[in-house]
Amino acid sequence: MTAAARFEPSGPLRGDYTPPADKSISHRAALFGAMCDEPVPVRNYLDSADTRSTLAALLKVGAGVEEADGDVLVRGVGLRAPLEATGGLLDVGNAGTLMRLLPGWLAGQPGGVWTLDGDESIRRRPVDRVAEPLSAMGARVDAREGRFPPLTVRGAELSGIEYELPVASAQVKSCVLIAGMLADGSTTVLEGAQSRDHTERLLRRARVPFERDGSRLTVSQVDELELDEIVVPGDPSSAAFVAAAATLVAGSRVVVKGVDLNWTRTGFLRIAERMGAVILGDLEEPGTEADEEPVGELDVASAPLEGTVVEPAEVPTAIDELTLVALLGAFADGETLVRGAGELRVKESDRIASVVEGLRGLGADIEATDDGFVVRGDGAPLPGGVIDAHGDHRMAMLGAVAGLASSEGVEVVGMDAAAVSYPGFQRDLRTLLA
Ligand code: S3P
């Protein structure tokens, strides 16, 4: 992915905007649909490279997938998939969520063997974090050098475990909870700072015996899942790029429609507000436990910003937007410090290195720390320059937003990476700038 695109300093962004469907929920909706016995309609399934990888992988494990007008009908094979429909090489492409969640299901299919592999970026991302708990449950799971894809999963009769997450990861949490539905007895996951809870909400909706007691999540073995239609809300992580642009470009006012306001996903909005951003909306109250995703509107207007400190406990609810916090920090007055975000080093790129190198190239005063970064601004726009997306969709979109808000424009090398989560990104920007 090397196509370059140039983003000139822009006039204000104005109008109504509907973000694309949520990526995390789309992956989970398709996977849960595949584990059901009855067909599950998924409305507003995200059309992107990552979520297409999920549909292709589910087809390969025997599920049926019918696509029509942005909706997908998933014809599942049941929680305990028939063995004749198993086996083979599954290509996850760039999709970390698919790489970490699907093994939870496969691990509970005795006699089945699958190998999951993907692109160059996925091959640098750790999978020992799922291999370890799944092995403890009784599956045989082998990774390259014990740590990286390809990942081979040999299914087995699983036993329930109690597992303390070594990192705050919704992907690992989800993997263990999914395997827990197939495991003998009950399975408990202990999580520190709470990460996105879409899997938990779907478990409740699917009538799986599941409960949260503080930081202890317990799921019990179940025979079947029952799910009716799943409607995927707009993606707050995709909307965050437009919200950041509307905050930074003077005179902007954008109303974001149909966006997921789940509190485990809206940490960025709370951080941005603390910096001075004007973002009105009915954000879900932190700590809420629910079955459904809360969907609503955000009204974003441009505003001057001040630096802030992002503490480790806030990191999981803003994990995919922390690079945007760096961008806001570069335009803010004062120092912005992000701590406890070492996980950024193992995302689609090393996002600490990518954002520090990228924003420095545009004129920012930014330094990496072991577990985050510190950026200092004086409230003036960044001049601009060239930024390399390093094949990372979120870095590509960050470069575009930086360009609109800059004084001289930004060239983004590898802009086509945006298609991993948001193929319509440039078109949506153009509409808001028209
Ligand atoms: C995701 C969880 C997060 C996030 C990723 C999507 C998910 O990853 O960064 O983009 O859908 O569960 P980790 O679980 O590795 O933190």
PDB file of N, CA, C and O in Angstrom, residues 248-276:
ATOM      1  N   LEU A 248     -10.452  20.776  15.246  1.00  0.00           N
ATOM      2  CA  LEU A 248      -9.224  21.522  14.917  1.00  0.00           C
ATOM      3  C   LEU A 248      -9.428  22.601  13.851  1.00  0.00           C
ATOM      4  O   LEU A 248      -8.702  23.598  13.847  1.00  0.00           O
ATOM      5  N   VAL A 249     -10.345  22.386  12.922  1.00  0.00           N
ATOM      6  CA  VAL A 249     -10.483  23.351  11.817  1.00  0.00           C
ATOM      7  C   VAL A 249     -11.491  24.436  12.221  1.00  0.00           C
ATOM      8  O   VAL A 249     -12.676  24.146  12.451  1.00  0.00           O
ATOM      9  N   ALA A 250     -11.015  25.675  12.314  1.00  0.00           N
ATOM     10  CA  ALA A 250     -11.831  26.783  12.810  1.00  0.00           C
ATOM     11  C   ALA A 250     -13.141  26.906  12.034  1.00  0.00           C
ATOM     12  O   ALA A 250     -13.172  26.731  10.809  1.00  0.00           O
ATOM     13  N   GLY A 251     -14.209  27.191  12.763  1.00  0.00           N
ATOM     14  CA  GLY A 251     -15.512  27.430  12.137  1.00  0.00           C
ATOM     15  C   GLY A 251     -16.304  26.158  11.845  1.00  0.00           C
ATOM     16  O   GLY A 251     -17.395  26.228  11.290  1.00  0.00           O
ATOM     17  N   SER A 252     -15.772  24.987  12.228  1.00  0.00           N
ATOM     18  CA  SER A 252     -16.460  23.723  11.896  1.00  0.00           C
ATOM     19  C   SER A 252     -17.616  23.443  12.846  1.00  0.00           C
ATOM     20  O   SER A 252     -17.588  23.826  14.013  1.00  0.00           O
ATOM     21  N   ARG A 253     -18.598  22.734  12.333  1.00  0.00           N
ATOM     22  CA  ARG A 253     -19.710  22.241  13.161  1.00  0.00           C
ATOM     23  C   ARG A 253     -20.272  21.020  12.446  1.00  0.00           C
ATOM     24  O   ARG A 253     -20.798  21.128  11.333  1.00  0.00           O
ATOM     25  N   VAL A 254     -20.128  19.858  13.079  1.00  0.00           N
ATOM     26  CA  VAL A 254     -20.560  18.607  12.459  1.00  0.00           C
ATOM     27  C   VAL A 254     -21.463  17.865  13.430  1.00  0.00           C
ATOM     28  O   VAL A 254     -21.144  17.742  14.618  1.00  0.00           O
ATOM     29  N   VAL A 255     -22.583  17.361  12.936  1.00  0.00           N
ATOM     30  CA  VAL A 255     -23.459  16.521  13.751  1.00  0.00           C
ATOM     31  C   VAL A 255     -23.261  15.069  13.299  1.00  0.00           C
ATOM     32  O   VAL A 255     -23.527  14.717  12.155  1.00  0.00           O
ATOM     33  N   VAL A 256     -22.736  14.272  14.225  1.00  0.00           N
ATOM     34  CA  VAL A 256     -22.454  12.857  13.946  1.00  0.00           C
ATOM     35  C   VAL A 256     -23.697  12.063  14.302  1.00  0.00           C
ATOM     36  O   VAL A 256     -24.187  12.134  15.424  1.00  0.00           O
ATOM     37  N   LYS A 257     -24.209  11.294  13.347  1.00  0.00           N
ATOM     38  CA  LYS A 257     -25.474  10.563  13.548  1.00  0.00           C
ATOM     39  C   LYS A 257     -25.214   9.067  13.707  1.00  0.00           C
ATOM     40  O   LYS A 257     -24.283   8.530  13.091  1.00  0.00           O
ATOM     41  N   GLY A 258     -26.081   8.413  14.469  1.00  0.00           N
ATOM     42  CA  GLY A 258     -26.094   6.941  14.516  1.00  0.00           C
ATOM     43  C   GLY A 258     -24.802   6.315  14.990  1.00  0.00           C
ATOM     44  O   GLY A 258     -24.409   5.257  14.501  1.00  0.00           O
ATOM     45  N   VAL A 259     -24.147   6.969  15.964  1.00  0.00           N
ATOM     46  CA  VAL A 259     -22.840   6.449  16.394  1.00  0.00           C
ATOM     47  C   VAL A 259     -23.000   5.690  17.714  1.00  0.00           C
ATOM     48  O   VAL A 259     -23.840   6.026  18.543  1.00  0.00           O
ATOM     49  N   ASP A 260     -22.197   4.653  17.879  1.00  0.00           N
ATOM     50  CA  ASP A 260     -22.201   3.878  19.118  1.00  0.00           C
ATOM     51  C   ASP A 260     -21.641   4.748  20.234  1.00  0.00           C
ATOM     52  O   ASP A 260     -20.546   5.307  20.096  1.00  0.00           O
ATOM     53  N   LEU A 261     -22.387   4.866  21.337  1.00  0.00           N
ATOM     54  CA  LEU A 261     -21.937   5.713  22.456  1.00  0.00           C
ATOM     55  C   LEU A 261     -21.626   4.877  23.694  1.00  0.00           C
ATOM     56  O   LEU A 261     -21.620   5.381  24.823  1.00  0.00           O
ATOM     57  N   ASN A 262     -21.360   3.597  23.479  1.00  0.00           N
ATOM     58  CA  ASN A 262     -20.925   2.667  24.534  1.00  0.00           C
ATOM     59  C   ASN A 262     -19.739   3.285  25.282  1.00  0.00           C
ATOM     60  O   ASN A 262     -18.740   3.662  24.669  1.00  0.00           O
ATOM     61  N   TRP A 263     -19.852   3.368  26.613  1.00  0.00           N
ATOM     62  CA  TRP A 263     -18.827   4.096  27.397  1.00  0.00           C
ATOM     63  C   TRP A 263     -17.443   3.470  27.278  1.00  0.00           C
ATOM     64  O   TRP A 263     -16.444   4.171  27.474  1.00  0.00           O
ATOM     65  N   THR A 264     -17.385   2.167  26.937  1.00  0.00           N
ATOM     66  CA  THR A 264     -16.065   1.538  26.817  1.00  0.00           C
ATOM     67  C   THR A 264     -15.371   1.922  25.506  1.00  0.00           C
ATOM     68  O   THR A 264     -14.248   1.503  25.251  1.00  0.00           O
ATOM     69  N   ARG A 265     -16.063   2.731  24.683  1.00  0.00           N
ATOM     70  CA  ARG A 265     -15.494   3.178  23.408  1.00  0.00           C
ATOM     71  C   ARG A 265     -15.327   4.690  23.324  1.00  0.00           C
ATOM     72  O   ARG A 265     -14.836   5.190  22.299  1.00  0.00           O
ATOM     73  N   THR A 266     -15.775   5.425  24.347  1.00  0.00           N
ATOM     74  CA  THR A 266     -15.840   6.880  24.173  1.00  0.00           C
ATOM     75  C   THR A 266     -14.802   7.630  25.011  1.00  0.00           C
ATOM     76  O   THR A 266     -14.944   8.824  25.264  1.00  0.00           O
ATOM     77  N   GLY A 267     -13.757   6.923  25.440  1.00  0.00           N
ATOM     78  CA  GLY A 267     -12.703   7.577  26.224  1.00  0.00           C
ATOM     79  C   GLY A 267     -12.101   8.763  25.488  1.00  0.00           C
ATOM     80  O   GLY A 267     -11.812   9.798  26.102  1.00  0.00           O
ATOM     81  N   PHE A 268     -11.940   8.642  24.167  1.00  0.00           N
ATOM     82  CA  PHE A 268     -11.345   9.748  23.399  1.00  0.00           C
ATOM     83  C   PHE A 268     -12.195  11.015  23.516  1.00  0.00           C
ATOM     84  O   PHE A 268     -11.672  12.122  23.653  1.00  0.00           O
ATOM     85  N   LEU A 269     -13.510  10.840  23.467  1.00  0.00           N
ATOM     86  CA  LEU A 269     -14.380  12.024  23.530  1.00  0.00           C
ATOM     87  C   LEU A 269     -14.245  12.706  24.887  1.00  0.00           C
ATOM     88  O   LEU A 269     -14.221  13.927  24.978  1.00  0.00           O
ATOM     89  N   ARG A 270     -14.117  11.884  25.955  1.00  0.00           N
ATOM     90  CA  ARG A 270     -13.955  12.476  27.295  1.00  0.00           C
ATOM     91  C   ARG A 270     -12.599  13.194  27.407  1.00  0.00           C
ATOM     92  O   ARG A 270     -12.503  14.271  27.994  1.00  0.00           O
ATOM     93  N   ILE A 271     -11.563  12.614  26.823  1.00  0.00           N
ATOM     94  CA  ILE A 271     -10.238  13.252  26.868  1.00  0.00           C
ATOM     95  C   ILE A 271     -10.271  14.559  26.067  1.00  0.00           C
ATOM     96  O   ILE A 271      -9.788  15.602  26.507  1.00  0.00           O
ATOM     97  N   ALA A 272     -10.865  14.493  24.876  1.00  0.00           N
ATOM     98  CA  ALA A 272     -10.924  15.685  24.016  1.00  0.00           C
ATOM     99  C   ALA A 272     -11.704  16.804  24.709  1.00  0.00           C
ATOM    100  O   ALA A 272     -11.295  17.968  24.677  1.00  0.00           O
ATOM    101  N   GLU A 273     -12.807  16.433  25.366  1.00  0.00           N
ATOM    102  CA  GLU A 273     -13.595  17.459  26.093  1.00  0.00           C
ATOM    103  C   GLU A 273     -12.762  18.108  27.178  1.00  0.00           C
ATOM    104  O   GLU A 273     -12.820  19.312  27.384  1.00  0.00           O
ATOM    105  N   ARG A 274     -11.968  17.274  27.870  1.00  0.00           N
ATOM    106  CA  ARG A 274     -11.098  17.808  28.929  1.00  0.00           C
ATOM    107  C   ARG A 274     -10.097  18.805  28.340  1.00  0.00           C
ATOM    108  O   ARG A 274      -9.666  19.734  29.000  1.00  0.00           O
ATOM    109  N   MET A 275      -9.721  18.596  27.096  1.00  0.00           N
ATOM    110  CA  MET A 275      -8.760  19.494  26.439  1.00  0.00           C
ATOM    111  C   MET A 275      -9.440  20.774  25.953  1.00  0.00           C
ATOM    112  O   MET A 275      -8.760  21.687  25.477  1.00  0.00           O
ATOM    113  N   GLY A 276     -10.767  20.792  26.013  1.00  0.00           N
ATOM    114  CA  GLY A 276     -11.488  21.998  25.593  1.00  0.00           C
ATOM    115  C   GLY A 276     -12.400  21.783  24.403  1.00  0.00           C
ATOM    116  O   GLY A 276     -13.105  22.708  23.971  1.00  0.00           O
TER     117      GLY A 276
END
